[in-house]
């Protein structure tokens, strides 16, 4: 019998399975590749959490979702920043503190990115 996993171990194992494939995998396929006696619901829950954290994407395949890992760390970080911002009541205060904590180089880069976005929209 296998001992209890440490917090996060199953997430890492599932991400490794997703990363080892070129195609999106359903929860049943992930479960099969992991081997062992994990419940389908356990795998589905972990995949949903990975999606909620921005560490996996999903696409509808029949009645289920199929998942892929997010391979770019910057994409995961941006998603997490957006979720934190969305959870705040005073977005302006959070953004002001964020900008105030930037280095001059980061601030200049952000200003340039905002100018480009404004030009693309206008």
CSV table of N, CA, C and O in Angstrom, one decimal:
chain,number,residue,atom,x,y,z
A,1,UNK,N,0.8,-1.2,0.0
A,1,UNK,CA,0.0,0.0,0.0
A,1,UNK,C,0.9,1.2,0.0
A,1,UNK,O,1.8,1.4,0.7
A,2,UNK,N,0.5,2.2,-0.8
A,2,UNK,CA,1.3,3.4,-0.9
A,2,UNK,C,1.0,4.4,0.2
A,2,UNK,O,-0.2,4.5,0.6
A,3,UNK,N,2.0,5.0,0.8
A,3,UNK,CA,1.7,6.0,1.8
A,3,UNK,C,1.1,7.3,1.3
A,3,UNK,O,1.0,7.5,0.1
A,4,UNK,N,0.7,8.1,2.2
A,4,UNK,CA,0.0,9.4,1.8
A,4,UNK,C,1.1,10.3,1.1
A,4,UNK,O,2.2,10.3,1.5
A,5,UNK,N,0.6,11.0,0.1
A,5,UNK,CA,1.4,11.9,-0.6
A,5,UNK,C,1.6,13.2,0.2
A,5,UNK,O,0.6,13.6,0.9
A,6,UNK,N,2.7,13.9,0.1
A,6,UNK,CA,2.8,15.2,0.7
A,6,UNK,C,2.0,16.2,-0.1
A,6,UNK,O,1.7,16.0,-1.3
A,7,UNK,N,1.6,17.3,0.5
A,7,UNK,CA,0.8,18.3,-0.1
A,7,UNK,C,1.5,18.7,-1.4
A,7,UNK,O,2.7,19.1,-1.5
A,8,UNK,N,0.8,18.7,-2.5
A,8,UNK,CA,1.3,19.1,-3.8
A,8,UNK,C,1.9,18.0,-4.6
A,8,UNK,O,2.1,18.2,-5.8
A,9,UNK,N,2.2,16.9,-4.0
A,9,UNK,CA,2.9,15.8,-4.8
A,9,UNK,C,2.0,15.3,-5.9
A,9,UNK,O,2.5,15.1,-7.1
A,10,UNK,N,0.7,15.1,-5.7
A,10,UNK,CA,-0.2,14.6,-6.7
A,10,UNK,C,-0.3,15.6,-7.9
A,10,UNK,O,-0.3,15.3,-9.0
A,11,UNK,N,-0.4,16.9,-7.5
A,11,UNK,CA,-0.4,17.9,-8.6
A,11,UNK,C,0.9,17.8,-9.4
A,11,UNK,O,0.8,17.9,-10.7
A,12,UNK,N,2.0,17.7,-8.8
A,12,UNK,CA,3.3,17.6,-9.6
A,12,UNK,C,3.3,16.3,-10.5
A,12,UNK,O,3.7,16.4,-11.6
A,13,UNK,N,2.8,15.2,-9.9
A,13,UNK,CA,2.7,14.0,-10.7
A,13,UNK,C,1.8,14.2,-11.9
A,13,UNK,O,2.1,13.7,-13.0
A,14,UNK,N,0.7,14.8,-11.7
A,14,UNK,CA,-0.3,15.0,-12.8
A,14,UNK,C,0.3,15.9,-13.8
A,14,UNK,O,0.1,15.7,-15.0
A,15,UNK,N,0.9,17.0,-13.4
A,15,UNK,CA,1.5,17.9,-14.3
A,15,UNK,C,2.6,17.2,-15.2
A,15,UNK,O,2.8,17.5,-16.3
A,16,UNK,N,3.4,16.3,-14.5
A,16,UNK,CA,4.4,15.6,-15.2
A,16,UNK,C,3.8,14.7,-16.3
A,16,UNK,O,4.3,14.6,-17.4
A,17,UNK,N,2.6,14.1,-16.0
A,17,UNK,CA,1.9,13.2,-17.0
A,17,UNK,C,1.5,14.1,-18.1
A,17,UNK,O,1.7,13.8,-19.3
A,18,UNK,N,0.9,15.3,-17.8
A,18,UNK,CA,0.4,16.1,-18.9
A,18,UNK,C,1.6,16.6,-19.8
A,18,UNK,O,1.5,16.7,-21.0
A,19,UNK,N,2.7,16.9,-19.1
A,19,UNK,CA,3.9,17.5,-19.9
A,19,UNK,C,4.5,16.4,-20.7
A,19,UNK,O,5.2,16.7,-21.7
A,20,UNK,N,4.3,15.1,-20.4
A,20,UNK,CA,4.9,14.1,-21.2
A,20,UNK,C,4.2,13.7,-22.5
A,20,UNK,O,4.7,13.0,-23.3
A,21,UNK,N,3.0,14.4,-22.7
A,21,UNK,CA,2.2,14.1,-23.9
A,21,UNK,C,2.1,15.3,-24.8
A,21,UNK,O,2.2,16.4,-24.3
A,22,UNK,N,2.0,15.1,-26.0
A,22,UNK,CA,1.8,16.1,-27.0
A,22,UNK,C,0.3,16.5,-27.2
A,22,UNK,O,0.0,17.6,-27.7
A,23,UNK,N,-0.6,15.7,-26.7
A,23,UNK,CA,-2.0,15.9,-26.9
A,23,UNK,C,-2.6,16.2,-25.5
A,23,UNK,O,-2.1,15.8,-24.5
A,24,UNK,N,-3.8,16.8,-25.5
A,24,UNK,CA,-4.5,17.0,-24.3
A,24,UNK,C,-5.1,15.7,-23.8
A,24,UNK,O,-5.4,14.8,-24.5
A,25,UNK,N,-5.1,15.5,-22.4
A,25,UNK,CA,-5.5,14.3,-21.8
A,25,UNK,C,-6.8,14.5,-21.0
A,25,UNK,O,-6.9,15.5,-20.3
A,26,UNK,N,-7.7,13.5,-21.0
A,26,UNK,CA,-8.9,13.5,-20.2
A,26,UNK,C,-8.5,13.0,-18.8
A,26,UNK,O,-7.4,12.4,-18.6
A,27,UNK,N,-9.3,13.2,-17.8
A,27,UNK,CA,-9.0,12.7,-16.5
A,27,UNK,C,-8.8,11.2,-16.5
A,27,UNK,O,-7.9,10.7,-15.8
A,28,UNK,N,-9.6,10.4,-17.3
A,28,UNK,CA,-9.4,9.0,-17.3
A,28,UNK,C,-8.0,8.6,-17.9
A,28,UNK,O,-7.4,7.7,-17.4
A,29,UNK,N,-7.6,9.3,-18.9
A,29,UNK,CA,-6.3,9.0,-19.5
A,29,UNK,C,-5.1,9.4,-18.5
A,29,UNK,O,-4.2,8.6,-18.4
A,30,UNK,N,-5.3,10.5,-17.8
A,30,UNK,CA,-4.3,10.8,-16.8
A,30,UNK,C,-4.2,9.7,-15.7
A,30,UNK,O,-3.2,9.3,-15.3
A,31,UNK,N,-5.4,9.3,-15.2
A,31,UNK,CA,-5.5,8.3,-14.2
A,31,UNK,C,-4.8,7.0,-14.7
A,31,UNK,O,-4.1,6.4,-13.9
A,32,UNK,N,-5.1,6.6,-15.9
A,32,UNK,CA,-4.5,5.4,-16.5
A,32,UNK,C,-2.9,5.5,-16.5
A,32,UNK,O,-2.2,4.5,-16.2
A,33,UNK,N,-2.4,6.7,-16.9
A,33,UNK,CA,-1.0,6.8,-17.0
A,33,UNK,C,-0.3,6.9,-15.6
A,33,UNK,O,0.9,6.6,-15.5
A,34,UNK,N,-1.1,7.3,-14.6
A,34,UNK,CA,-0.5,7.4,-13.2
A,34,UNK,C,-0.4,6.0,-12.6
A,34,UNK,O,0.4,5.7,-11.7
A,35,UNK,N,-1.3,5.1,-13.1
A,35,UNK,CA,-1.3,3.7,-12.5
A,35,UNK,C,-1.9,3.8,-11.1
A,35,UNK,O,-2.3,4.9,-10.7
A,36,UNK,N,-1.8,2.8,-10.4
A,36,UNK,CA,-2.2,2.8,-9.0
A,36,UNK,C,-3.7,3.0,-8.9
A,36,UNK,O,-4.5,2.9,-9.9
A,37,UNK,N,-4.2,3.1,-7.7
A,37,UNK,CA,-5.7,3.1,-7.5
A,37,UNK,C,-6.3,4.4,-7.2
A,37,UNK,O,-7.1,4.5,-6.3
A,38,UNK,N,-5.9,5.5,-7.9
A,38,UNK,CA,-6.5,6.8,-7.7
A,38,UNK,C,-8.0,6.8,-8.2
A,38,UNK,O,-8.3,6.2,-9.2
A,39,UNK,N,-8.8,7.4,-7.4
A,39,UNK,CA,-10.2,7.6,-7.9
A,39,UNK,C,-10.3,8.6,-9.0
A,39,UNK,O,-9.6,9.6,-9.0
A,40,UNK,N,-11.2,8.3,-9.9
A,40,UNK,CA,-11.4,9.2,-11.1
A,40,UNK,C,-11.7,10.6,-10.5
A,40,UNK,O,-11.2,11.6,-11.1
A,41,UNK,N,-12.6,10.7,-9.5
A,41,UNK,CA,-12.9,12.0,-9.0
A,41,UNK,C,-11.7,12.8,-8.4
A,41,UNK,O,-11.7,14.0,-8.4
A,42,UNK,N,-10.8,12.1,-7.8
A,42,UNK,CA,-9.6,12.7,-7.3
A,42,UNK,C,-8.8,13.3,-8.4
A,42,UNK,O,-8.4,14.5,-8.3
A,43,UNK,N,-8.6,12.6,-9.5
A,43,UNK,CA,-7.9,13.1,-10.6
A,43,UNK,C,-8.6,14.3,-11.2
A,43,UNK,O,-8.0,15.4,-11.5
A,44,UNK,N,-9.9,14.2,-11.4
A,44,UNK,CA,-10.7,15.3,-11.9
A,44,UNK,C,-10.6,16.6,-11.0
A,44,UNK,O,-10.4,17.7,-11.5
A,45,UNK,N,-10.6,16.4,-9.7
A,45,UNK,CA,-10.5,17.5,-8.8
A,45,UNK,C,-9.2,18.2,-8.9
A,45,UNK,O,-9.1,19.4,-9.0
A,46,UNK,N,-8.1,17.4,-9.0
A,46,UNK,CA,-6.8,18.0,-9.1
A,46,UNK,C,-6.6,18.7,-10.4
A,46,UNK,O,-6.0,19.8,-10.5
A,47,UNK,N,-7.1,18.1,-11.5
A,47,UNK,CA,-7.0,18.8,-12.8
A,47,UNK,C,-7.8,20.1,-12.8
A,47,UNK,O,-7.3,21.1,-13.3
A,48,UNK,N,-8.9,20.1,-12.1
A,48,UNK,CA,-9.7,21.4,-12.0
A,48,UNK,C,-9.0,22.4,-11.2
A,48,UNK,O,-9.0,23.6,-11.6
A,49,UNK,N,-8.3,22.0,-10.2
A,49,UNK,CA,-7.5,22.9,-9.4
A,49,UNK,C,-6.3,23.5,-10.2
A,49,UNK,O,-6.0,24.7,-10.1
A,50,UNK,N,-5.7,22.6,-11.0
A,50,UNK,CA,-4.6,23.1,-11.8
A,50,UNK,C,-5.1,24.1,-12.8
A,50,UNK,O,-4.4,25.1,-13.1
A,51,UNK,N,-6.3,23.9,-13.4
A,51,UNK,CA,-6.9,24.8,-14.3
A,51,UNK,C,-7.2,26.1,-13.6
A,51,UNK,O,-6.9,27.2,-14.1
A,52,UNK,N,-7.8,26.1,-12.4
A,52,UNK,CA,-8.1,27.3,-11.6
A,52,UNK,C,-6.8,28.1,-11.3
A,52,UNK,O,-6.9,29.3,-11.1
A,53,UNK,N,-5.7,27.4,-11.1
A,53,UNK,CA,-4.5,28.1,-10.7
A,53,UNK,C,-3.7,28.6,-12.0
A,53,UNK,O,-2.7,29.3,-11.8
A,54,UNK,N,-4.2,28.3,-13.1
A,54,UNK,CA,-3.6,28.7,-14.4
A,54,UNK,C,-2.4,27.9,-14.8
A,54,UNK,O,-1.6,28.2,-15.6
A,55,UNK,N,-2.3,26.7,-14.2
A,55,UNK,CA,-1.2,25.8,-14.5
A,55,UNK,C,-1.6,24.8,-15.6
A,55,UNK,O,-0.7,24.1,-16.1
A,56,UNK,N,-2.8,24.7,-16.0
A,56,UNK,CA,-3.3,23.9,-17.1
A,56,UNK,C,-4.4,24.6,-17.8
A,56,UNK,O,-5.1,25.4,-17.3
A,57,UNK,N,-4.5,24.2,-19.1
A,57,UNK,CA,-5.6,24.7,-19.9
A,57,UNK,C,-6.5,23.5,-20.2
A,57,UNK,O,-6.1,22.3,-20.0
A,58,UNK,N,-7.8,23.7,-20.6
A,58,UNK,CA,-8.7,22.6,-20.9
A,58,UNK,C,-9.5,22.9,-22.1
A,58,UNK,O,-9.8,24.1,-22.4
A,59,UNK,N,-9.9,21.9,-22.7
A,59,UNK,CA,-10.8,22.0,-23.9
A,59,UNK,C,-11.9,20.9,-23.8
A,59,UNK,O,-11.6,19.8,-23.2
A,60,UNK,N,-13.1,21.2,-24.2
A,60,UNK,CA,-14.2,20.2,-24.2
A,60,UNK,C,-13.9,19.1,-25.2
A,60,UNK,O,-13.6,19.4,-26.3
A,61,UNK,N,-14.0,17.9,-24.7
A,61,UNK,CA,-13.9,16.7,-25.6
A,61,UNK,C,-15.1,15.8,-25.2
A,61,UNK,O,-15.0,15.0,-24.2
A,62,UNK,N,-16.1,15.8,-26.0
A,62,UNK,CA,-17.3,15.0,-25.6
A,62,UNK,C,-17.9,15.6,-24.3
A,62,UNK,O,-18.1,16.8,-24.2
A,63,UNK,N,-18.2,14.7,-23.4
A,63,UNK,CA,-18.7,15.1,-22.1
A,63,UNK,C,-17.7,15.5,-21.1
A,63,UNK,O,-18.0,16.1,-20.0
A,64,UNK,N,-16.4,15.3,-21.4
A,64,UNK,CA,-15.4,15.6,-20.4
A,64,UNK,C,-14.5,16.7,-21.0
A,64,UNK,O,-14.6,17.2,-22.1
A,65,UNK,N,-13.6,17.2,-20.1
A,65,UNK,CA,-12.5,18.1,-20.5
A,65,UNK,C,-11.3,17.3,-20.7
A,65,UNK,O,-11.0,16.3,-20.1
A,66,UNK,N,-10.4,17.8,-21.6
A,66,UNK,CA,-9.1,17.3,-21.8
A,66,UNK,C,-8.1,18.5,-21.4
A,66,UNK,O,-8.4,19.6,-21.7
A,67,UNK,N,-7.0,18.1,-20.8
A,67,UNK,CA,-6.1,19.1,-20.2
A,67,UNK,C,-4.8,19.1,-20.8
A,67,UNK,O,-4.3,18.0,-21.2
A,68,UNK,N,-4.1,20.2,-20.8
A,68,UNK,CA,-2.7,20.4,-21.2
A,68,UNK,C,-2.0,21.3,-20.2
A,68,UNK,O,-2.6,22.2,-19.6
A,69,UNK,N,-0.7,21.0,-20.0
A,69,UNK,CA,0.0,21.9,-19.1
A,69,UNK,C,0.2,23.3,-19.7
A,69,UNK,O,0.4,23.4,-20.9
A,70,UNK,N,0.3,24.3,-18.9
A,70,UNK,CA,0.8,25.6,-19.3
A,70,UNK,C,2.3,25.5,-19.2
A,70,UNK,O,2.8,25.3,-18.1
A,71,UNK,N,3.0,25.6,-20.3
A,71,UNK,CA,4.4,25.4,-20.4
A,71,UNK,C,5.2,26.6,-20.1
A,71,UNK,O,6.4,26.6,-19.7
A,72,UNK,N,4.6,27.8,-20.2
A,72,UNK,CA,5.3,29.0,-20.0
A,72,UNK,C,5.1,29.6,-18.6
A,72,UNK,O,4.0,29.9,-18.3
A,73,UNK,N,6.1,29.7,-17.9
A,73,UNK,CA,6.0,30.2,-16.5
A,73,UNK,C,5.4,31.6,-16.4
A,73,UNK,O,4.6,31.9,-15.5
A,74,UNK,N,5.8,32.4,-17.4
A,74,UNK,CA,5.2,33.8,-17.3
A,74,UNK,C,3.7,33.8,-17.5
A,74,UNK,O,3.0,34.6,-16.9
A,75,UNK,N,3.2,32.9,-18.2
A,75,UNK,CA,1.7,32.8,-18.4
A,75,UNK,C,1.1,32.4,-17.1
A,75,UNK,O,0.0,32.9,-16.7
A,76,UNK,N,1.6,31.5,-16.4
A,76,UNK,CA,1.1,31.1,-15.1
A,76,UNK,C,1.1,32.3,-14.1
A,76,UNK,O,0.2,32.6,-13.4
A,77,UNK,N,2.3,33.0,-14.0
A,77,UNK,CA,2.4,34.1,-13.1
A,77,UNK,C,1.4,35.2,-13.5
A,77,UNK,O,0.8,35.8,-12.6
A,78,UNK,N,1.2,35.5,-14.7
A,78,UNK,CA,0.3,36.5,-15.2
A,78,UNK,C,-1.1,36.1,-14.8
A,78,UNK,O,-1.9,37.0,-14.3
A,79,UNK,N,-1.5,34.9,-14.9
A,79,UNK,CA,-2.8,34.4,-14.5
A,79,UNK,C,-3.0,34.6,-13.0
A,79,UNK,O,-4.1,35.0,-12.6
A,80,UNK,N,-2.0,34.2,-12.2
A,80,UNK,CA,-2.1,34.3,-10.8
A,80,UNK,C,-2.2,35.8,-10.4
A,80,UNK,O,-3.0,36.1,-9.5
A,81,UNK,N,-1.5,36.7,-11.0
A,81,UNK,CA,-1.6,38.1,-10.7
A,81,UNK,C,-3.0,38.6,-11.0
A,81,UNK,O,-3.6,39.4,-10.2
A,82,UNK,N,-3.5,38.2,-12.1
A,82,UNK,CA,-4.9,38.6,-12.5
A,82,UNK,C,-5.9,38.1,-11.5
A,82,UNK,O,-6.8,38.9,-11.1
A,83,UNK,N,-5.8,36.9,-11.1
A,83,UNK,CA,-6.8,36.3,-10.1
A,83,UNK,C,-6.7,37.1,-8.8
A,83,UNK,O,-7.7,37.4,-8.1
A,84,UNK,N,-5.5,37.4,-8.3
A,84,UNK,CA,-5.3,38.2,-7.1
A,84,UNK,C,-6.0,39.6,-7.2
A,84,UNK,O,-6.7,40.0,-6.3
A,85,UNK,N,-5.7,40.2,-8.4
A,85,UNK,CA,-6.3,41.5,-8.6
A,85,UNK,C,-7.8,41.4,-8.7
A,85,UNK,O,-8.5,42.3,-8.1
A,86,UNK,N,-8.4,40.4,-9.3
A,86,UNK,CA,-9.8,40.3,-9.4
A,86,UNK,C,-10.5,40.0,-8.0
A,86,UNK,O,-11.6,40.3,-7.9
A,87,UNK,N,-9.7,39.6,-7.1
A,87,UNK,CA,-10.2,39.3,-5.8
A,87,UNK,C,-10.2,40.5,-4.8
A,87,UNK,O,-10.7,40.5,-3.7
A,88,UNK,N,-9.8,41.7,-5.3
A,88,UNK,CA,-9.7,42.9,-4.5
A,88,UNK,C,-10.8,43.8,-4.8
A,88,UNK,O,-11.2,44.0,-6.0
A,89,UNK,N,-11.3,44.5,-3.8
A,89,UNK,CA,-12.3,45.5,-3.9
A,89,UNK,C,-11.8,46.8,-4.5
A,89,UNK,O,-12.4,47.5,-5.3
A,90,UNK,N,-10.6,47.2,-4.0
A,90,UNK,CA,-10.0,48.5,-4.4
A,90,UNK,C,-8.8,48.2,-5.4
A,90,UNK,O,-7.7,48.2,-5.0
A,91,UNK,N,-9.2,47.9,-6.6
A,91,UNK,CA,-8.2,47.6,-7.7
A,91,UNK,C,-7.2,48.7,-7.9
A,91,UNK,O,-6.0,48.5,-8.1
A,92,UNK,N,-7.7,49.9,-7.8
A,92,UNK,CA,-6.8,51.1,-8.1
A,92,UNK,C,-5.7,51.2,-7.0
A,92,UNK,O,-4.6,51.4,-7.3
A,93,UNK,N,-6.1,50.9,-5.8
A,93,UNK,CA,-5.1,50.9,-4.7
A,93,UNK,C,-4.0,49.8,-4.9
A,93,UNK,O,-2.8,50.1,-4.7
A,94,UNK,N,-4.5,48.7,-5.3
A,94,UNK,CA,-3.6,47.5,-5.5
A,94,UNK,C,-2.6,47.9,-6.7
A,94,UNK,O,-1.4,47.7,-6.6
A,95,UNK,N,-3.2,48.4,-7.8
A,95,UNK,CA,-2.3,48.7,-8.9
A,95,UNK,C,-1.4,49.8,-8.6
A,95,UNK,O,-0.2,49.8,-9.0
A,96,UNK,N,-1.8,50.8,-7.8
A,96,UNK,CA,-0.9,51.9,-7.4
A,96,UNK,C,0.2,51.4,-6.6
A,96,UNK,O,1.4,51.8,-6.8
A,97,UNK,N,-0.1,50.5,-5.7
A,97,UNK,CA,1.0,50.0,-4.8
A,97,UNK,C,2.0,49.1,-5.7
A,97,UNK,O,3.2,49.1,-5.4
A,98,UNK,N,1.4,48.4,-6.6
A,98,UNK,CA,2.2,47.5,-7.5
A,98,UNK,C,3.2,48.4,-8.3
A,98,UNK,O,4.4,48.2,-8.3
A,99,UNK,N,2.6,49.4,-8.9
A,99,UNK,CA,3.5,50.3,-9.8
A,99,UNK,C,4.5,51.0,-8.9
A,99,UNK,O,5.7,51.2,-9.3
A,100,UNK,N,4.1,51.4,-7.7
A,100,UNK,CA,5.0,52.1,-6.8
A,100,UNK,C,6.2,51.2,-6.3
A,100,UNK,O,7.2,51.8,-6.0
A,101,UNK,N,6.0,49.9,-6.4
A,101,UNK,CA,7.1,49.0,-6.0
A,101,UNK,C,8.0,48.6,-7.1
A,101,UNK,O,8.9,47.8,-6.9
A,102,UNK,N,7.7,49.0,-8.3
A,102,UNK,CA,8.5,48.6,-9.5
A,102,UNK,C,9.8,49.3,-9.5
A,102,UNK,O,9.9,50.4,-9.1
A,103,UNK,N,10.8,48.6,-10.1
A,103,UNK,CA,12.1,49.3,-10.4
A,103,UNK,C,11.8,50.3,-11.5
A,103,UNK,O,10.9,50.1,-12.3
A,104,UNK,N,12.7,51.2,-11.6
A,104,UNK,CA,12.6,52.2,-12.8
A,104,UNK,C,12.5,51.5,-14.1
A,104,UNK,O,11.8,51.8,-15.0
A,105,UNK,N,13.3,50.4,-14.3
A,105,UNK,CA,13.4,49.7,-15.6
A,105,UNK,C,12.0,49.0,-15.8
A,105,UNK,O,11.5,49.0,-16.9
A,106,UNK,N,11.5,48.3,-14.7
A,106,UNK,CA,10.2,47.6,-14.9
A,106,UNK,C,9.1,48.6,-15.2
A,106,UNK,O,8.2,48.4,-16.0
A,107,UNK,N,9.2,49.8,-14.5
A,107,UNK,CA,8.1,50.8,-14.7
A,107,UNK,C,8.2,51.3,-16.2
A,107,UNK,O,7.1,51.5,-16.8
A,108,UNK,N,9.4,51.5,-16.7
A,108,UNK,CA,9.5,52.0,-18.1
A,108,UNK,C,9.0,50.9,-19.0
A,108,UNK,O,8.3,51.2,-20.0
A,109,UNK,N,9.3,49.7,-18.8
A,109,UNK,CA,8.8,48.6,-19.6
A,109,UNK,C,7.3,48.5,-19.6
A,109,UNK,O,6.6,48.4,-20.6
A,110,UNK,N,6.7,48.6,-18.4
A,110,UNK,CA,5.2,48.6,-18.3
A,110,UNK,C,4.6,49.7,-19.0
A,110,UNK,O,3.6,49.6,-19.7
A,111,UNK,N,5.2,50.9,-18.9
A,111,UNK,CA,4.6,52.1,-19.6
A,111,UNK,C,4.7,51.9,-21.1
A,111,UNK,O,3.7,52.2,-21.8
A,112,UNK,N,5.8,51.3,-21.6
A,112,UNK,CA,5.9,51.0,-23.0
A,112,UNK,C,4.8,50.0,-23.5
A,112,UNK,O,4.2,50.1,-24.5
A,113,UNK,N,4.6,49.0,-22.6
A,113,UNK,CA,3.6,48.0,-23.0
A,113,UNK,C,2.2,48.6,-23.0
A,113,UNK,O,1.4,48.2,-23.9
A,114,UNK,N,1.9,49.5,-22.1
A,114,UNK,CA,0.6,50.1,-22.1
A,114,UNK,C,0.4,51.0,-23.3
A,114,UNK,O,-0.7,51.1,-23.9
A,115,UNK,N,1.5,51.7,-23.7
A,115,UNK,CA,1.5,52.6,-24.9
A,115,UNK,C,1.2,51.7,-26.1
A,115,UNK,O,0.3,52.1,-27.0
A,116,UNK,N,1.8,50.6,-26.2
A,116,UNK,CA,1.6,49.7,-27.4
A,116,UNK,C,0.1,49.2,-27.4
A,116,UNK,O,-0.5,49.1,-28.4
A,117,UNK,N,-0.3,48.8,-26.2
A,117,UNK,CA,-1.7,48.2,-26.1
A,117,UNK,C,-2.7,49.3,-26.5
A,117,UNK,O,-3.7,49.1,-27.2
A,118,UNK,N,-2.4,50.6,-26.1
A,118,UNK,CA,-3.3,51.7,-26.4
A,118,UNK,C,-3.3,51.9,-27.9
A,118,UNK,O,-4.4,52.2,-28.6
A,119,UNK,N,-2.1,51.9,-28.6
A,119,UNK,CA,-2.0,52.1,-30.0
A,119,UNK,C,-2.8,51.0,-30.8
A,119,UNK,O,-3.4,51.2,-31.8
A,120,UNK,N,-2.7,49.7,-30.3
A,120,UNK,CA,-3.4,48.6,-31.0
A,120,UNK,C,-4.9,48.7,-30.9
A,120,UNK,O,-5.6,48.3,-31.8
A,121,UNK,N,-5.4,49.3,-29.8
A,121,UNK,CA,-6.8,49.5,-29.6
A,121,UNK,C,-7.4,50.7,-30.3
A,121,UNK,O,-8.5,50.7,-30.7
A,122,UNK,N,-6.5,51.7,-30.5
A,122,UNK,CA,-7.0,53.0,-31.1
A,122,UNK,C,-6.7,53.1,-32.5
A,122,UNK,O,-7.1,53.1,-33.5
